[in-house]
Coordinates of C-alpha atoms and ligand atoms in Angstrom, one line a residue:
M151 CA 22.0 39.7 31.4
N152 CA 25.6 38.8 30.3
D153 CA 28.7 38.5 32.5
R154 CA 30.0 41.9 30.9
F155 CA 27.0 43.8 31.9
L156 CA 27.2 42.4 35.4
K157 CA 30.8 43.4 35.8
D158 CA 29.8 46.8 34.5
L159 CA 27.2 47.2 37.0
K160 CA 29.5 46.3 39.9
S161 CA 32.2 48.8 38.8
K162 CA 31.8 52.5 39.4
D163 CA 31.4 53.8 35.7
G164 CA 31.8 50.7 33.6
A165 CA 35.1 52.0 32.4
V166 CA 38.7 50.7 33.1
N167 CA 40.9 53.6 33.9
L168 CA 44.7 53.5 32.7
N169 CA 47.4 55.1 34.6
L170 CA 49.7 56.1 31.9
S171 CA 52.6 57.6 34.0
Q172 CA 52.9 54.3 35.9
G173 CA 51.8 52.1 33.1
T174 CA 49.4 50.2 35.3
I175 CA 45.7 49.8 35.8
P176 CA 44.8 50.4 39.4
G177 CA 43.0 47.5 41.2
H178 CA 44.2 44.9 38.5
P179 CA 47.2 42.7 39.1
R180 CA 50.1 42.7 36.7
T181 CA 52.5 40.3 35.5
E182 CA 56.3 41.3 36.0
R183 CA 59.1 40.3 33.7
Y184 CA 62.6 40.8 35.1
L185 CA 65.9 40.8 33.3
S186 CA 66.5 37.2 34.4
D187 CA 63.1 36.2 32.8
L188 CA 64.7 37.0 29.5
Y189 CA 67.3 34.4 29.3
G190 CA 68.1 33.6 25.6
A191 CA 66.1 36.7 24.2
F192 CA 69.1 38.9 23.6
R193 CA 71.7 38.3 20.8
D194 CA 74.5 39.5 23.1
A195 CA 74.7 36.7 25.5
Q196 CA 77.9 37.9 27.1
S197 CA 76.4 41.4 27.8
Y198 CA 73.4 39.7 29.1
E199 CA 75.2 37.8 31.8
L200 CA 77.3 40.8 32.7
A201 CA 74.2 43.0 33.2
L202 CA 72.7 40.2 35.4
T203 CA 75.8 40.4 37.7
L204 CA 75.0 44.0 38.2
G205 CA 71.3 43.6 39.2
N206 CA 68.0 42.2 38.0
P207 CA 65.9 45.2 37.0
L208 CA 62.2 45.0 36.0
V209 CA 62.1 45.2 32.3
Y210 CA 58.5 45.1 31.5
A211 CA 55.1 44.4 33.1
V212 CA 51.6 43.6 31.6
T213 CA 48.2 44.1 33.2
P214 CA 45.6 41.9 31.5
I215 CA 41.9 42.5 31.4
E216 CA 39.6 39.5 30.7
P217 CA 36.2 40.7 30.8
A218 CA 34.7 37.5 29.2
S219 CA 35.8 34.6 27.3
G220 CA 34.6 32.5 24.4
D221 CA 33.7 33.1 20.6
G222 CA 33.6 36.7 19.9
Q223 CA 35.0 38.0 23.0
M224 CA 38.1 40.1 23.4
H225 CA 40.9 40.5 26.0
Y226 CA 43.5 43.2 26.3
G227 CA 46.5 44.0 28.2
L228 CA 48.3 47.2 29.1
G229 CA 52.1 46.8 28.6
V230 CA 54.9 49.1 30.2
L231 CA 58.2 48.3 28.8
H232 CA 61.1 50.4 30.5
P233 CA 63.9 52.0 28.6
G234 CA 67.4 50.2 28.7
K235 CA 69.8 48.4 26.7
I236 CA 71.9 45.0 26.7
G237 CA 75.0 45.9 24.6
D238 CA 73.6 47.6 21.6
E239 CA 70.1 45.9 21.8
F240 CA 67.2 47.6 23.3
Y241 CA 65.1 46.3 26.2
L242 CA 62.4 43.9 24.7
T243 CA 59.5 41.8 25.5
K244 CA 59.9 37.9 25.3
G245 CA 57.6 37.9 22.2
H246 CA 55.3 35.1 21.2
L247 CA 53.0 33.6 18.6
H248 CA 49.3 33.3 19.4
A249 CA 48.5 29.6 20.3
R250 CA 45.7 30.0 18.0
R251 CA 47.7 31.0 15.0
S252 CA 44.7 32.7 13.1
A253 CA 44.4 35.3 15.9
A254 CA 45.4 38.7 15.0
E255 CA 46.0 41.6 17.5
V256 CA 45.9 45.4 17.5
Y257 CA 48.5 47.4 19.4
V258 CA 47.8 50.9 20.4
G259 CA 50.7 53.2 21.4
L260 CA 50.0 55.4 24.4
R261 CA 53.3 56.7 25.6
G262 CA 56.9 56.7 24.7
T263 CA 58.9 55.5 21.6
G264 CA 59.4 52.0 20.3
Q265 CA 59.2 49.4 17.6
M266 CA 57.3 46.1 17.1
L267 CA 59.3 43.3 15.7
L268 CA 56.9 41.2 13.4
E269 CA 58.0 38.0 12.0
D270 CA 55.8 35.8 9.6
E271 CA 55.8 32.3 11.0
S272 CA 56.1 30.4 7.6
S273 CA 58.3 32.6 5.5
G274 CA 60.5 34.1 8.4
E275 CA 60.1 37.4 6.8
S276 CA 60.7 40.1 9.3
R277 CA 59.8 43.9 9.5
M278 CA 59.9 46.6 12.2
V279 CA 56.9 48.9 12.6
A280 CA 57.0 52.1 14.8
L281 CA 55.0 51.8 18.0
Q282 CA 54.7 55.2 19.9
E283 CA 52.0 57.5 21.3
N284 CA 48.9 57.7 19.1
S285 CA 50.0 55.0 16.6
V286 CA 48.2 51.6 16.0
V287 CA 50.1 48.7 14.8
Y288 CA 48.2 45.6 13.4
V289 CA 49.8 42.3 14.0
P290 CA 48.5 39.9 11.3
S291 CA 47.6 36.2 12.0
H292 CA 50.6 33.7 12.1
T293 CA 53.0 36.3 13.0
A294 CA 55.3 36.4 15.9
H295 CA 55.5 39.7 17.7
R296 CA 57.9 41.3 20.3
T297 CA 57.9 45.0 21.5
V298 CA 61.0 46.8 21.8
N299 CA 61.7 50.1 23.6
T300 CA 63.9 52.4 21.6
G301 CA 63.5 55.5 23.5
A302 CA 64.4 57.0 27.0
E303 CA 61.0 56.7 28.8
P304 CA 58.7 53.9 29.4
L305 CA 56.9 52.6 26.3
V306 CA 53.1 52.3 27.3
Y307 CA 50.7 50.4 25.0
L308 CA 47.6 48.3 24.9
G309 CA 47.5 44.9 23.0
I310 CA 43.9 43.9 22.0
Y311 CA 43.2 40.3 20.9
P312 CA 40.6 37.6 20.6
S313 CA 39.9 36.1 24.1
N314 CA 41.0 32.5 22.6
A315 CA 44.2 33.8 21.0
G316 CA 46.3 32.0 23.7
H317 CA 50.2 32.8 24.2
D318 CA 52.7 30.4 22.5
Y319 CA 56.2 31.2 24.1
A320 CA 57.7 27.9 23.6
A321 CA 58.1 28.3 19.8
I322 CA 60.0 31.5 20.3
A323 CA 62.1 29.9 23.1
A324 CA 63.1 27.3 20.7
K325 CA 64.2 29.3 17.7
N326 CA 63.9 32.9 18.8
F327 CA 63.4 35.7 16.2
R328 CA 65.5 35.8 13.1
M329 CA 66.2 39.6 13.6
V330 CA 67.4 42.0 16.2
I331 CA 66.8 45.7 16.8
V332 CA 69.8 47.6 17.7
E333 CA 71.4 50.9 17.6
R334 CA 74.1 51.8 15.1
A335 CA 75.6 55.2 15.1
G336 CA 72.5 56.6 16.7
V337 CA 70.1 55.0 14.3
V338 CA 67.7 52.2 15.0
V339 CA 68.1 49.2 12.6
L340 CA 66.9 45.9 12.0
E341 CA 69.8 43.2 11.8
P342 CA 70.1 39.5 11.4
R343 CA 70.6 37.7 14.7
Ligands
PAN300 C1 50.8 41.6 24.7 C2 52.0 41.0 25.2 C3 52.8 42.0 26.0 C4 54.0 41.1 26.8 O1 49.7 41.9 25.7 O2 51.7 39.8 26.0 O3 53.5 42.9 25.2 O4 54.8 40.4 25.8 P1 55.0 38.9 26.1 O5 53.6 38.3 26.2 O6 55.6 38.5 24.7 O7 55.9 38.6 27.2 C5 50.3 40.5 23.6 O8 50.8 40.5 22.4 N1 49.3 39.9 23.9 O9 48.8 38.8 23.0
ZN301 ZN1 50.1 38.8 21.2

C-alpha cells in the first residue's frame, strides 16, 4: 500500500476540496505574501514605497498540497492573487524558476482574470499568456514564471508541478524579470522594465 493510498483512506472521500470564493483549501495551511514581501518586484519603486506607508495588504497566498515526493510524483498549489496596483503595475507574485530547471508546470485558471509572465532563462524572451477561469497555461521547462492579476476580483488558480521541481527565488531576486505588465489607456500591455 503506498503513501497516497493510505492518505486517501484517512480522508473522508479521497478528494481535496477547493474553496474558490476564498481561494483556500480548508484544513490545509497556506503561505501568505504581503506587499512588504515583494520588495524589488515592482518597477516603480517610488509608488511601492508610498503604498507601504499606507498599509501592508495581503497580496497573495498559496496553499501547497504535497501528497507524495519522489520520482514521478506530483505536487500542486492553489494560488489566490488579490486585485490591486502599484502605480500602473498590477499586483503580482514574486515569480521563480524551478530549482530543477527541466521541470515544467501546468496552471489551471479557476476564477478571475490575469496573465502569466513567462521568460525563457537562456534567451530572455518574454511573453504574457492569459490566465483566467477555464484556461490552462503550460509553463515550459527553463522558464521563469510570475502571475499577474489584471482584473477586479481575486485571481484563483492551480499550479501543478513535479514533486522535485523546487523553487529558485534567488535568481529572480538577483535580476528580476525583463518585462512588466502594466495598464496603458485601459489596455493590458507588456513593457520593458
Ligand atoms: C505556483 C507559485 C504561486 C506563487 O504554485 O508558487 O503562484 O508564486 P511564487 O512561488 O512565485 O511566490 C508555482 O509556480 N509553483 O511552482
Ligand atoms: Zn512554479
